[in-house]
mmCIF file with all atom_site columns, C-alpha atoms in Angstrom:
data_model
loop_
_atom_site.group_PDB
_atom_site.id
_atom_site.type_symbol
_atom_site.label_atom_id
_atom_site.label_alt_id
_atom_site.label_comp_id
_atom_site.label_asym_id
_atom_site.label_entity_id
_atom_site.label_seq_id
_atom_site.pdbx_PDB_ins_code
_atom_site.Cartn_x
_atom_site.Cartn_y
_atom_site.Cartn_z
_atom_site.occupancy
_atom_site.B_iso_or_equiv
_atom_site.pdbx_formal_charge
_atom_site.auth_seq_id
_atom_site.auth_comp_id
_atom_site.auth_asym_id
_atom_site.auth_atom_id
_atom_site.pdbx_PDB_model_num
ATOM 1   C CA . GLY A 1 1   ? 19.784 0.636   57.663 1.00 75.00 ? 1   GLY A CA 1
ATOM 2   C CA . GLU A 1 2   ? 18.907 -0.341  61.045 1.00 80.00 ? 2   GLU A CA 1
ATOM 3   C CA . ASN A 1 3   ? 15.810 1.314   63.145 1.00 89.00 ? 3   ASN A CA 1
ATOM 4   C CA . VAL A 1 4   ? 15.343 1.077   66.519 1.00 94.00 ? 4   VAL A CA 1
ATOM 5   C CA . GLU A 1 5   ? 11.911 1.722   67.916 1.00 96.00 ? 5   GLU A CA 1
ATOM 6   C CA . GLN A 1 6   ? 11.142 2.200   71.932 1.00 97.00 ? 6   GLN A CA 1
ATOM 7   C CA . HIS A 1 7   ? 8.223  2.316   73.953 1.00 97.00 ? 7   HIS A CA 1
ATOM 8   C CA . PRO A 1 8   ? 7.041  3.804   76.123 1.00 97.00 ? 8   PRO A CA 1
ATOM 9   C CA . SER A 1 9   ? 8.212  7.316   75.524 1.00 95.00 ? 9   SER A CA 1
ATOM 10  C CA . THR A 1 10  ? 7.382  8.133   79.019 1.00 96.00 ? 10  THR A CA 1
ATOM 11  C CA . LEU A 1 11  ? 6.954  5.825   82.018 1.00 97.00 ? 11  LEU A CA 1
ATOM 12  C CA . SER A 1 12  ? 6.166  6.625   85.746 1.00 97.00 ? 12  SER A CA 1
ATOM 13  C CA . VAL A 1 13  ? 6.349  4.031   88.424 1.00 98.00 ? 13  VAL A CA 1
ATOM 14  C CA . GLN A 1 14  ? 5.929  3.882   92.012 1.00 98.00 ? 14  GLN A CA 1
ATOM 15  C CA . GLU A 1 15  ? 8.905  3.571   93.969 1.00 97.00 ? 15  GLU A CA 1
ATOM 16  C CA . GLY A 1 16  ? 10.063 0.195   95.180 1.00 97.00 ? 16  GLY A CA 1
ATOM 17  C CA . ASP A 1 17  ? 7.856  -1.328  91.800 1.00 98.00 ? 17  ASP A CA 1
ATOM 18  C CA . SER A 1 18  ? 9.317  -2.433  88.754 1.00 98.00 ? 18  SER A CA 1
ATOM 19  C CA . ALA A 1 19  ? 9.984  -0.838  85.561 1.00 98.00 ? 19  ALA A CA 1
ATOM 20  C CA . VAL A 1 20  ? 10.074 -2.366  81.907 1.00 98.00 ? 20  VAL A CA 1
ATOM 21  C CA . ILE A 1 21  ? 10.801 -0.567  78.716 1.00 98.00 ? 21  ILE A CA 1
ATOM 22  C CA . LYS A 1 22  ? 11.057 -2.495  75.292 1.00 98.00 ? 22  LYS A CA 1
ATOM 23  C CA . CYS A 1 23  ? 12.704 -1.968  72.015 1.00 98.00 ? 23  CYS A CA 1
ATOM 24  C CA . THR A 1 24  ? 12.687 -3.650  68.591 1.00 97.00 ? 24  THR A CA 1
ATOM 25  C CA . TYR A 1 25  ? 14.895 -3.455  65.775 1.00 95.00 ? 25  TYR A CA 1
ATOM 26  C CA . SER A 1 26  ? 14.570 -4.074  62.343 1.00 93.00 ? 26  SER A CA 1
ATOM 27  C CA . ASP A 1 27  ? 18.217 -5.348  61.435 1.00 89.00 ? 27  ASP A CA 1
ATOM 28  C CA . SER A 1 28  ? 18.824 -8.963  61.949 1.00 88.00 ? 28  SER A CA 1
ATOM 29  C CA . ALA A 1 29  ? 22.386 -8.781  61.525 1.00 87.00 ? 29  ALA A CA 1
ATOM 30  C CA . SER A 1 30  ? 22.502 -6.607  64.748 1.00 90.00 ? 30  SER A CA 1
ATOM 31  C CA . ASN A 1 31  ? 24.209 -8.400  67.458 1.00 90.00 ? 31  ASN A CA 1
ATOM 32  C CA . TYR A 1 32  ? 25.301 -5.888  70.290 1.00 89.00 ? 32  TYR A CA 1
ATOM 33  C CA . PHE A 1 33  ? 22.515 -3.962  72.399 1.00 94.00 ? 33  PHE A CA 1
ATOM 34  C CA . PRO A 1 34  ? 23.508 -1.333  74.804 1.00 93.00 ? 34  PRO A CA 1
ATOM 35  C CA . TRP A 1 35  ? 21.101 0.297   77.213 1.00 96.00 ? 35  TRP A CA 1
ATOM 36  C CA . TYR A 1 36  ? 22.128 3.996   78.365 1.00 95.00 ? 36  TYR A CA 1
ATOM 37  C CA . LYS A 1 37  ? 20.759 6.003   81.142 1.00 96.00 ? 37  LYS A CA 1
ATOM 38  C CA . GLN A 1 38  ? 21.232 9.837   80.534 1.00 93.00 ? 38  GLN A CA 1
ATOM 39  C CA . GLU A 1 39  ? 20.568 12.466  83.404 1.00 91.00 ? 39  GLU A CA 1
ATOM 40  C CA . LEU A 1 40  ? 19.631 16.052  82.478 1.00 85.00 ? 40  LEU A CA 1
ATOM 41  C CA . GLY A 1 41  ? 22.296 17.739  80.488 1.00 83.00 ? 41  GLY A CA 1
ATOM 42  C CA . LYS A 1 42  ? 24.905 14.867  81.030 1.00 88.00 ? 42  LYS A CA 1
ATOM 43  C CA . ARG A 1 43  ? 26.128 12.505  79.058 1.00 89.00 ? 43  ARG A CA 1
ATOM 44  C CA . PRO A 1 44  ? 24.736 9.245   78.303 1.00 92.00 ? 44  PRO A CA 1
ATOM 45  C CA . GLN A 1 45  ? 26.035 6.294   80.852 1.00 91.00 ? 45  GLN A CA 1
ATOM 46  C CA . LEU A 1 46  ? 26.207 2.802   79.836 1.00 90.00 ? 46  LEU A CA 1
ATOM 47  C CA . ILE A 1 47  ? 24.479 0.746   82.428 1.00 95.00 ? 47  ILE A CA 1
ATOM 48  C CA . ILE A 1 48  ? 24.051 -2.753  80.523 1.00 95.00 ? 48  ILE A CA 1
ATOM 49  C CA . ASP A 1 49  ? 24.474 -4.333  77.306 1.00 92.00 ? 49  ASP A CA 1
ATOM 50  C CA . ILE A 1 50  ? 24.015 -7.432  75.920 1.00 92.00 ? 50  ILE A CA 1
ATOM 51  C CA . ARG A 1 51  ? 25.138 -9.526  72.696 1.00 89.00 ? 51  ARG A CA 1
ATOM 52  C CA . SER A 1 52  ? 23.125 -11.599 70.477 1.00 84.00 ? 52  SER A CA 1
ATOM 53  C CA . ASN A 1 53  ? 24.663 -15.055 71.812 1.00 85.00 ? 53  ASN A CA 1
ATOM 54  C CA . VAL A 1 54  ? 22.962 -14.538 75.171 1.00 85.00 ? 54  VAL A CA 1
ATOM 55  C CA . GLY A 1 55  ? 19.450 -14.302 75.741 1.00 92.00 ? 55  GLY A CA 1
ATOM 56  C CA . GLU A 1 56  ? 19.237 -12.621 79.181 1.00 95.00 ? 56  GLU A CA 1
ATOM 57  C CA . LYS A 1 57  ? 22.025 -10.601 81.569 1.00 94.00 ? 57  LYS A CA 1
ATOM 58  C CA . LYS A 1 58  ? 21.452 -9.354  84.978 1.00 96.00 ? 58  LYS A CA 1
ATOM 59  C CA . ASP A 1 59  ? 23.272 -6.878  87.194 1.00 95.00 ? 59  ASP A CA 1
ATOM 60  C CA . GLN A 1 60  ? 21.933 -6.216  90.410 1.00 96.00 ? 60  GLN A CA 1
ATOM 61  C CA . ARG A 1 61  ? 18.539 -4.641  90.046 1.00 97.00 ? 61  ARG A CA 1
ATOM 62  C CA . ILE A 1 62  ? 18.943 -4.243  86.111 1.00 98.00 ? 62  ILE A CA 1
ATOM 63  C CA . ALA A 1 63  ? 18.246 -7.000  83.767 1.00 98.00 ? 63  ALA A CA 1
ATOM 64  C CA . VAL A 1 64  ? 18.196 -7.196  79.882 1.00 98.00 ? 64  VAL A CA 1
ATOM 65  C CA . THR A 1 65  ? 16.278 -9.780  77.722 1.00 97.00 ? 65  THR A CA 1
ATOM 66  C CA . LEU A 1 66  ? 16.931 -10.543 74.106 1.00 96.00 ? 66  LEU A CA 1
ATOM 67  C CA . ASN A 1 67  ? 14.804 -12.289 71.939 1.00 95.00 ? 67  ASN A CA 1
ATOM 68  C CA . LYS A 1 68  ? 16.661 -12.789 68.594 1.00 93.00 ? 68  LYS A CA 1
ATOM 69  C CA . THR A 1 69  ? 13.768 -14.044 66.854 1.00 93.00 ? 69  THR A CA 1
ATOM 70  C CA . ALA A 1 70  ? 11.438 -11.566 67.481 1.00 94.00 ? 70  ALA A CA 1
ATOM 71  C CA . LYS A 1 71  ? 14.187 -8.762  67.305 1.00 95.00 ? 71  LYS A CA 1
ATOM 72  C CA . HIS A 1 72  ? 13.344 -7.190  70.680 1.00 95.00 ? 72  HIS A CA 1
ATOM 73  C CA . PHE A 1 73  ? 15.115 -6.552  73.608 1.00 97.00 ? 73  PHE A CA 1
ATOM 74  C CA . SER A 1 74  ? 13.934 -5.121  77.183 1.00 98.00 ? 74  SER A CA 1
ATOM 75  C CA . LEU A 1 75  ? 15.191 -3.268  79.892 1.00 98.00 ? 75  LEU A CA 1
ATOM 76  C CA . HIS A 1 76  ? 13.989 -4.385  83.544 1.00 98.00 ? 76  HIS A CA 1
ATOM 77  C CA . ILE A 1 77  ? 14.280 -2.211  86.646 1.00 98.00 ? 77  ILE A CA 1
ATOM 78  C CA . THR A 1 78  ? 13.412 -3.954  89.927 1.00 98.00 ? 78  THR A CA 1
ATOM 79  C CA . GLU A 1 79  ? 12.900 -2.031  93.308 1.00 98.00 ? 79  GLU A CA 1
ATOM 80  C CA . THR A 1 80  ? 12.760 1.053   91.588 1.00 98.00 ? 80  THR A CA 1
ATOM 81  C CA . GLN A 1 81  ? 14.636 3.775   93.570 1.00 97.00 ? 81  GLN A CA 1
ATOM 82  C CA . PRO A 1 82  ? 14.216 7.810   92.949 1.00 96.00 ? 82  PRO A CA 1
ATOM 83  C CA . GLU A 1 83  ? 17.752 8.023   91.829 1.00 96.00 ? 83  GLU A CA 1
ATOM 84  C CA . ASP A 1 84  ? 16.469 5.751   88.700 1.00 97.00 ? 84  ASP A CA 1
ATOM 85  C CA . SER A 1 85  ? 14.460 8.696   87.741 1.00 97.00 ? 85  SER A CA 1
ATOM 86  C CA . ALA A 1 86  ? 16.170 9.526   84.179 1.00 96.00 ? 86  ALA A CA 1
ATOM 87  C CA . VAL A 1 87  ? 15.999 9.016   80.355 1.00 95.00 ? 87  VAL A CA 1
ATOM 88  C CA . TYR A 1 88  ? 17.061 5.526   79.056 1.00 97.00 ? 88  TYR A CA 1
ATOM 89  C CA . PHE A 1 89  ? 18.121 4.679   75.551 1.00 96.00 ? 89  PHE A CA 1
ATOM 90  C CA . CYS A 1 90  ? 18.378 1.135   74.351 1.00 96.00 ? 90  CYS A CA 1
ATOM 91  C CA . ALA A 1 91  ? 20.398 1.264   71.263 1.00 94.00 ? 91  ALA A CA 1
ATOM 92  C CA . ALA A 1 92  ? 21.824 -1.588  68.662 1.00 93.00 ? 92  ALA A CA 1
ATOM 93  C CA . SER A 1 93  ? 24.826 -2.008  66.619 1.00 88.00 ? 93  SER A CA 1
ATOM 94  C CA . TRP A 1 94  ? 25.764 -4.750  64.072 1.00 76.00 ? 94  TRP A CA 1
ATOM 95  C CA . VAL A 1 95  ? 28.675 -6.606  62.732 1.00 63.00 ? 95  VAL A CA 1
ATOM 96  C CA . GLY A 1 96  ? 30.889 -4.937  60.381 1.00 65.00 ? 96  GLY A CA 1
ATOM 97  C CA . ASP A 1 97  ? 29.994 -1.333  61.426 1.00 70.00 ? 97  ASP A CA 1
ATOM 98  C CA . ASP A 1 98  ? 30.671 0.539   64.631 1.00 72.00 ? 98  ASP A CA 1
ATOM 99  C CA . LYS A 1 99  ? 27.796 2.828   64.446 1.00 81.00 ? 99  LYS A CA 1
ATOM 100 C CA . ILE A 1 100 ? 25.392 2.576   66.940 1.00 87.00 ? 100 ILE A CA 1
ATOM 101 C CA . ILE A 1 101 ? 21.598 3.479   66.540 1.00 89.00 ? 101 ILE A CA 1
ATOM 102 C CA . PHE A 1 102 ? 19.589 4.848   69.354 1.00 93.00 ? 102 PHE A CA 1
ATOM 103 C CA . GLY A 1 103 ? 16.135 4.583   70.154 1.00 95.00 ? 103 GLY A CA 1
ATOM 104 C CA . LYS A 1 104 ? 14.206 7.871   71.096 1.00 93.00 ? 104 LYS A CA 1
ATOM 105 C CA . GLY A 1 105 ? 14.476 7.171   74.962 1.00 95.00 ? 105 GLY A CA 1
ATOM 106 C CA . THR A 1 106 ? 12.217 6.788   77.818 1.00 96.00 ? 106 THR A CA 1
ATOM 107 C CA . ARG A 1 107 ? 11.681 9.197   80.082 1.00 96.00 ? 107 ARG A CA 1
ATOM 108 C CA . LEU A 1 108 ? 11.416 7.371   83.596 1.00 97.00 ? 108 LEU A CA 1
ATOM 109 C CA . HIS A 1 109 ? 9.895  8.879   86.717 1.00 97.00 ? 109 HIS A CA 1
ATOM 110 C CA . ILE A 1 110 ? 10.054 7.370   89.975 1.00 97.00 ? 110 ILE A CA 1
ATOM 111 C CA . LEU A 1 111 ? 7.105  8.454   91.990 1.00 95.00 ? 111 LEU A CA 1
ATOM 112 C CA . PRO A 1 112 ? 7.804  8.601   95.613 1.00 92.00 ? 112 PRO A CA 1
ATOM 113 C CA . GLY B 2 1   ? 39.273 3.965   82.447 1.00 61.00 ? 1   GLY B CA 1
ATOM 114 C CA . ALA B 2 2   ? 37.993 5.029   78.998 1.00 76.00 ? 2   ALA B CA 1
ATOM 115 C CA . VAL B 2 3   ? 37.394 8.607   80.041 1.00 88.00 ? 3   VAL B CA 1
ATOM 116 C CA . VAL B 2 4   ? 36.365 10.866  77.167 1.00 93.00 ? 4   VAL B CA 1
ATOM 117 C CA . SER B 2 5   ? 36.528 14.705  77.490 1.00 95.00 ? 5   SER B CA 1
ATOM 118 C CA . GLN B 2 6   ? 35.076 17.508  75.666 1.00 96.00 ? 6   GLN B CA 1
ATOM 119 C CA . HIS B 2 7   ? 35.929 21.307  75.312 1.00 96.00 ? 7   HIS B CA 1
ATOM 120 C CA . PRO B 2 8   ? 34.262 23.602  75.795 1.00 97.00 ? 8   PRO B CA 1
ATOM 121 C CA . SER B 2 9   ? 31.424 22.312  77.821 1.00 95.00 ? 9   SER B CA 1
ATOM 122 C CA . TRP B 2 10  ? 29.283 25.237  76.680 1.00 95.00 ? 10  TRP B CA 1
ATOM 123 C CA . VAL B 2 11  ? 29.560 28.095  74.182 1.00 96.00 ? 11  VAL B CA 1
ATOM 124 C CA . ILE B 2 12  ? 27.320 31.084  72.991 1.00 96.00 ? 12  ILE B CA 1
ATOM 125 C CA . CYS B 2 13  ? 28.274 32.621  69.721 1.00 95.00 ? 13  CYS B CA 1
ATOM 126 C CA . LYS B 2 14  ? 26.910 35.130  67.713 1.00 96.00 ? 14  LYS B CA 1
ATOM 127 C CA . SER B 2 15  ? 25.176 33.837  64.244 1.00 97.00 ? 15  SER B CA 1
ATOM 128 C CA . GLY B 2 16  ? 27.683 33.643  61.331 1.00 96.00 ? 16  GLY B CA 1
ATOM 129 C CA . THR B 2 17  ? 30.587 32.661  63.456 1.00 96.00 ? 17  THR B CA 1
ATOM 130 C CA . SER B 2 18  ? 32.449 29.433  63.708 1.00 97.00 ? 18  SER B CA 1
ATOM 131 C CA . VAL B 2 19  ? 33.037 26.911  66.870 1.00 97.00 ? 19  VAL B CA 1
ATOM 132 C CA . LYS B 2 20  ? 35.300 24.455  67.193 1.00 97.00 ? 20  LYS B CA 1
ATOM 133 C CA . ILE B 2 21  ? 34.358 21.412  69.494 1.00 97.00 ? 21  ILE B CA 1
ATOM 134 C CA . GLU B 2 22  ? 37.260 19.014  70.698 1.00 97.00 ? 22  GLU B CA 1
ATOM 135 C CA . CYS B 2 23  ? 36.313 15.600  71.963 1.00 96.00 ? 23  CYS B CA 1
ATOM 136 C CA . ARG B 2 24  ? 39.721 13.372  73.220 1.00 94.00 ? 24  ARG B CA 1
ATOM 137 C CA . SER B 2 25  ? 40.267 9.997   74.728 1.00 91.00 ? 25  SER B CA 1
ATOM 138 C CA . LEU B 2 26  ? 42.399 10.623  77.704 1.00 91.00 ? 26  LEU B CA 1
ATOM 139 C CA . ASP B 2 27  ? 43.344 7.157   78.697 1.00 85.00 ? 27  ASP B CA 1
ATOM 140 C CA . PHE B 2 28  ? 42.990 5.259   75.405 1.00 84.00 ? 28  PHE B CA 1
ATOM 141 C CA . GLN B 2 29  ? 43.550 5.336   71.875 1.00 85.00 ? 29  GLN B CA 1
ATOM 142 C CA . ALA B 2 30  ? 40.409 6.009   69.897 1.00 84.00 ? 30  ALA B CA 1
ATOM 143 C CA . THR B 2 31  ? 40.488 4.958   65.968 1.00 82.00 ? 31  THR B CA 1
ATOM 144 C CA . THR B 2 32  ? 36.944 5.835   65.664 1.00 87.00 ? 32  THR B CA 1
ATOM 145 C CA . MET B 2 33  ? 35.022 8.645   67.255 1.00 92.00 ? 33  MET B CA 1
ATOM 146 C CA . PHE B 2 34  ? 31.283 9.463   66.615 1.00 93.00 ? 34  PHE B CA 1
ATOM 147 C CA . TRP B 2 35  ? 29.694 13.017  66.745 1.00 96.00 ? 35  TRP B CA 1
ATOM 148 C CA . TYR B 2 36  ? 26.317 13.138  67.808 1.00 95.00 ? 36  TYR B CA 1
ATOM 149 C CA . ARG B 2 37  ? 23.351 15.794  68.119 1.00 96.00 ? 37  ARG B CA 1
ATOM 150 C CA . GLN B 2 38  ? 20.855 16.263  70.718 1.00 92.00 ? 38  GLN B CA 1
ATOM 151 C CA . PHE B 2 39  ? 18.160 18.471  70.647 1.00 90.00 ? 39  PHE B CA 1
ATOM 152 C CA . PRO B 2 40  ? 15.997 18.729  73.930 1.00 86.00 ? 40  PRO B CA 1
ATOM 153 C CA . LYS B 2 41  ? 13.726 16.295  75.165 1.00 83.00 ? 41  LYS B CA 1
ATOM 154 C CA . GLN B 2 42  ? 15.173 13.908  71.913 1.00 88.00 ? 42  GLN B CA 1
ATOM 155 C CA . SER B 2 43  ? 17.350 11.010  70.970 1.00 90.00 ? 43  SER B CA 1
ATOM 156 C CA . LEU B 2 44  ? 21.201 11.274  70.116 1.00 91.00 ? 44  LEU B CA 1
ATOM 157 C CA . MET B 2 45  ? 21.223 11.583  66.341 1.00 92.00 ? 45  MET B CA 1
ATOM 158 C CA . LEU B 2 46  ? 24.396 10.245  64.664 1.00 92.00 ? 46  LEU B CA 1
ATOM 159 C CA . MET B 2 47  ? 26.213 13.174  62.748 1.00 95.00 ? 47  MET B CA 1
ATOM 160 C CA . ALA B 2 48  ? 29.223 11.578  61.464 1.00 94.00 ? 48  ALA B CA 1
ATOM 161 C CA . THR B 2 49  ? 31.936 8.739   61.904 1.00 91.00 ? 49  THR B CA 1
ATOM 162 C CA . SER B 2 50  ? 35.169 10.302  62.394 1.00 89.00 ? 50  SER B CA 1
ATOM 163 C CA . ASN B 2 51  ? 38.388 7.716   61.809 1.00 85.00 ? 51  ASN B CA 1
ATOM 164 C CA . GLU B 2 52  ? 41.587 8.759   62.690 1.00 83.00 ? 52  GLU B CA 1
ATOM 165 C CA . GLY B 2 53  ? 43.678 9.813   59.136 1.00 82.00 ? 53  GLY B CA 1
ATOM 166 C CA . SER B 2 54  ? 40.928 9.657   57.040 1.00 84.00 ? 54  SER B CA 1
ATOM 167 C CA . LYS B 2 55  ? 37.850 11.577  56.194 1.00 88.00 ? 55  LYS B CA 1
ATOM 168 C CA . ALA B 2 56  ? 34.729 11.441  58.421 1.00 92.00 ? 56  ALA B CA 1
ATOM 169 C CA . THR B 2 57  ? 31.865 9.680   57.284 1.00 92.00 ? 57  THR B CA 1
ATOM 170 C CA . TYR B 2 58  ? 28.566 11.692  57.562 1.00 95.00 ? 58  TYR B CA 1
ATOM 171 C CA . GLU B 2 59  ? 25.177 10.550  57.812 1.00 92.00 ? 59  GLU B CA 1
ATOM 172 C CA . GLN B 2 60  ? 22.289 11.325  55.200 1.00 91.00 ? 60  GLN B CA 1
ATOM 173 C CA . GLY B 2 61  ? 21.132 14.836  55.876 1.00 93.00 ? 61  GLY B CA 1
ATOM 174 C CA . VAL B 2 62  ? 24.263 16.113  57.743 1.00 95.00 ? 62  VAL B CA 1
ATOM 175 C CA . GLU B 2 63  ? 26.144 19.010  55.715 1.00 94.00 ? 63  GLU B CA 1
ATOM 176 C CA . LYS B 2 64  ? 29.619 18.056  55.579 1.00 93.00 ? 64  LYS B CA 1
ATOM 177 C CA . ASP B 2 65  ? 30.921 21.594  54.658 1.00 94.00 ? 65  ASP B CA 1
ATOM 178 C CA . LYS B 2 66  ? 29.093 22.998  57.580 1.00 96.00 ? 66  LYS B CA 1
ATOM 179 C CA . PHE B 2 67  ? 30.084 20.212  60.061 1.00 97.00 ? 67  PHE B CA 1
ATOM 180 C CA . LEU B 2 68  ? 33.760 20.156  59.479 1.00 96.00 ? 68  LEU B CA 1
ATOM 181 C CA . ILE B 2 69  ? 35.323 16.966  61.038 1.00 94.00 ? 69  ILE B CA 1
ATOM 182 C CA . ASN B 2 70  ? 39.060 16.309  61.909 1.00 90.00 ? 70  ASN B CA 1
ATOM 183 C CA . HIS B 2 71  ? 40.706 13.294  63.800 1.00 88.00 ? 71  HIS B CA 1
ATOM 184 C CA . ALA B 2 72  ? 44.298 14.207  63.530 1.00 82.00 ? 72  ALA B CA 1
ATOM 185 C CA . SER B 2 73  ? 45.267 11.903  66.001 1.00 88.00 ? 73  SER B CA 1
ATOM 186 C CA . LEU B 2 74  ? 44.189 8.566   68.032 1.00 87.00 ? 74  LEU B CA 1
ATOM 187 C CA . THR B 2 75  ? 43.063 10.805  70.880 1.00 91.00 ? 75  THR B CA 1
ATOM 188 C CA . LEU B 2 76  ? 41.722 13.789  69.457 1.00 93.00 ? 76  LEU B CA 1
ATOM 189 C CA . SER B 2 77  ? 38.496 14.836  66.980 1.00 94.00 ? 77  SER B CA 1
ATOM 190 C CA . THR B 2 78  ? 37.224 18.067  66.193 1.00 95.00 ? 78  THR B CA 1
ATOM 191 C CA . LEU B 2 79  ? 34.257 19.214  64.850 1.00 97.00 ? 79  LEU B CA 1
ATOM 192 C CA . THR B 2 80  ? 33.896 22.758  63.689 1.00 97.00 ? 80  THR B CA 1
ATOM 193 C CA . VAL B 2 81  ? 30.358 24.142  63.206 1.00 97.00 ? 81  VAL B CA 1
ATOM 194 C CA . THR B 2 82  ? 30.770 26.954  60.252 1.00 97.00 ? 82  THR B CA 1
ATOM 195 C CA . SER B 2 83  ? 28.908 29.925  59.788 1.00 96.00 ? 83  SER B CA 1
ATOM 196 C CA . ALA B 2 84  ? 26.429 28.917  62.802 1.00 96.00 ? 84  ALA B CA 1
ATOM 197 C CA . HIS B 2 85  ? 23.036 29.942  62.836 1.00 96.00 ? 85  HIS B CA 1
ATOM 198 C CA . PRO B 2 86  ? 20.372 29.709  65.686 1.00 96.00 ? 86  PRO B CA 1
ATOM 199 C CA . GLU B 2 87  ? 19.106 26.354  64.446 1.00 95.00 ? 87  GLU B CA 1
ATOM 200 C CA . ASP B 2 88  ? 22.458 24.958  65.123 1.00 96.00 ? 88  ASP B CA 1
ATOM 201 C CA . SER B 2 89  ? 21.935 25.317  69.088 1.00 96.00 ? 89  SER B CA 1
ATOM 202 C CA . SER B 2 90  ? 22.124 22.097  70.384 1.00 95.00 ? 90  SER B CA 1
ATOM 203 C CA . PHE B 2 91  ? 23.799 19.753  72.278 1.00 95.00 ? 91  PHE B CA 1
ATOM 204 C CA . TYR B 2 92  ? 26.450 18.198  70.654 1.00 96.00 ? 92  TYR B CA 1
ATOM 205 C CA . ILE B 2 93  ? 28.314 14.806  72.067 1.00 96.00 ? 93  ILE B CA 1
ATOM 206 C CA . CYS B 2 94  ? 31.077 13.127  70.852 1.00 95.00 ? 94  CYS B CA 1
ATOM 207 C CA . SER B 2 95  ? 31.929 9.225   71.825 1.00 93.00 ? 95  SER B CA 1
ATOM 208 C CA . ALA B 2 96  ? 34.901 7.066   71.124 1.00 89.00 ? 96  ALA B CA 1
ATOM 209 C CA . ASP B 2 97  ? 35.598 3.375   70.522 1.00 78.00 ? 97  ASP B CA 1
ATOM 210 C CA . GLY B 2 98  ? 38.128 1.699   72.272 1.00 63.00 ? 98  GLY B CA 1
ATOM 211 C CA . THR B 2 99  ? 39.075 -0.976  69.430 1.00 56.00 ? 99  THR B CA 1
ATOM 212 C CA . SER B 2 100 ? 37.701 -2.244  66.557 1.00 46.00 ? 100 SER B CA 1
ATOM 213 C CA . GLY B 2 101 ? 34.879 -4.506  66.604 1.00 48.00 ? 101 GLY B CA 1
ATOM 214 C CA . GLN B 2 102 ? 31.862 -4.714  68.960 1.00 48.00 ? 102 GLN B CA 1
ATOM 215 C CA . GLU B 2 103 ? 32.784 -2.221  71.450 1.00 58.00 ? 103 GLU B CA 1
ATOM 216 C CA . THR B 2 104 ? 30.982 -0.146  73.874 1.00 72.00 ? 104 THR B CA 1
ATOM 217 C CA . GLN B 2 105 ? 31.335 3.630   72.911 1.00 80.00 ? 105 GLN B CA 1
ATOM 218 C CA . TYR B 2 106 ? 32.555 6.025   75.711 1.00 87.00 ? 106 TYR B CA 1
ATOM 219 C CA . PHE B 2 107 ? 30.997 9.156   75.856 1.00 92.00 ? 107 PHE B CA 1
ATOM 220 C CA . GLY B 2 108 ? 32.428 12.905  76.428 1.00 94.00 ? 108 GLY B CA 1
ATOM 221 C CA . PRO B 2 109 ? 30.216 15.194  78.576 1.00 94.00 ? 109 PRO B CA 1
ATOM 222 C CA . GLY B 2 110 ? 28.846 17.185  75.942 1.00 94.00 ? 110 GLY B CA 1
ATOM 223 C CA . THR B 2 111 ? 29.196 20.845  74.592 1.00 96.00 ? 111 THR B CA 1
ATOM 224 C CA . ARG B 2 112 ? 26.057 22.721  74.553 1.00 95.00 ? 112 ARG B CA 1
ATOM 225 C CA . LEU B 2 113 ? 25.969 25.404  71.844 1.00 96.00 ? 113 LEU B CA 1
ATOM 226 C CA . LEU B 2 114 ? 23.674 28.504  71.878 1.00 96.00 ? 114 LEU B CA 1
ATOM 227 C CA . VAL B 2 115 ? 23.733 30.427  68.460 1.00 96.00 ? 115 VAL B CA 1
ATOM 228 C CA . LEU B 2 116 ? 22.333 33.868  68.715 1.00 96.00 ? 116 LEU B CA 1
#
């Protein structure tokens, strides 16, 4: 089955700097890659997603890139702010199955 | 749109009792719902996929007789933790799939279960 690896597990960046979180997936049939932000004790919230027919997608300070050949995708957050502090999960889903497989998460700390 | 609710938000119970958690899609019909378990500082682990009108599909290692899932309507799925034990204490989150195909899952707020 699909396996999603996520790195790093913890990331600290200075406020205003950029943060990058990387994920790899194992199943080449995967074609949908959402990213979720989860604050402590709350539900995961979708922040951006990308489908396999697109290499990059951007929404204000957040961008996601996808390299299908290498089977990896990344989340980029620019001009980080204190409210960006949270746990971020990448995930992958594939044709013919509604299941989403999550990475283990990255705890992002924005330092003042 | 795409709001998913869960009830209760937290529950404390004694070991050996059963606990039912409800997951509702409030403004859309969900043919498929998913149940996840999340231990502290860990990722969401899919427990089972619930399809309206049919039996749930459980992930490997999840005991179907212990975690009973019922998806009786297009807006409601329930998870019953039977004979709960302290190791079942966790954060249980449901999500719903709005339509078939590649759709985003919408998550409920989660239910925190503490078994004493």
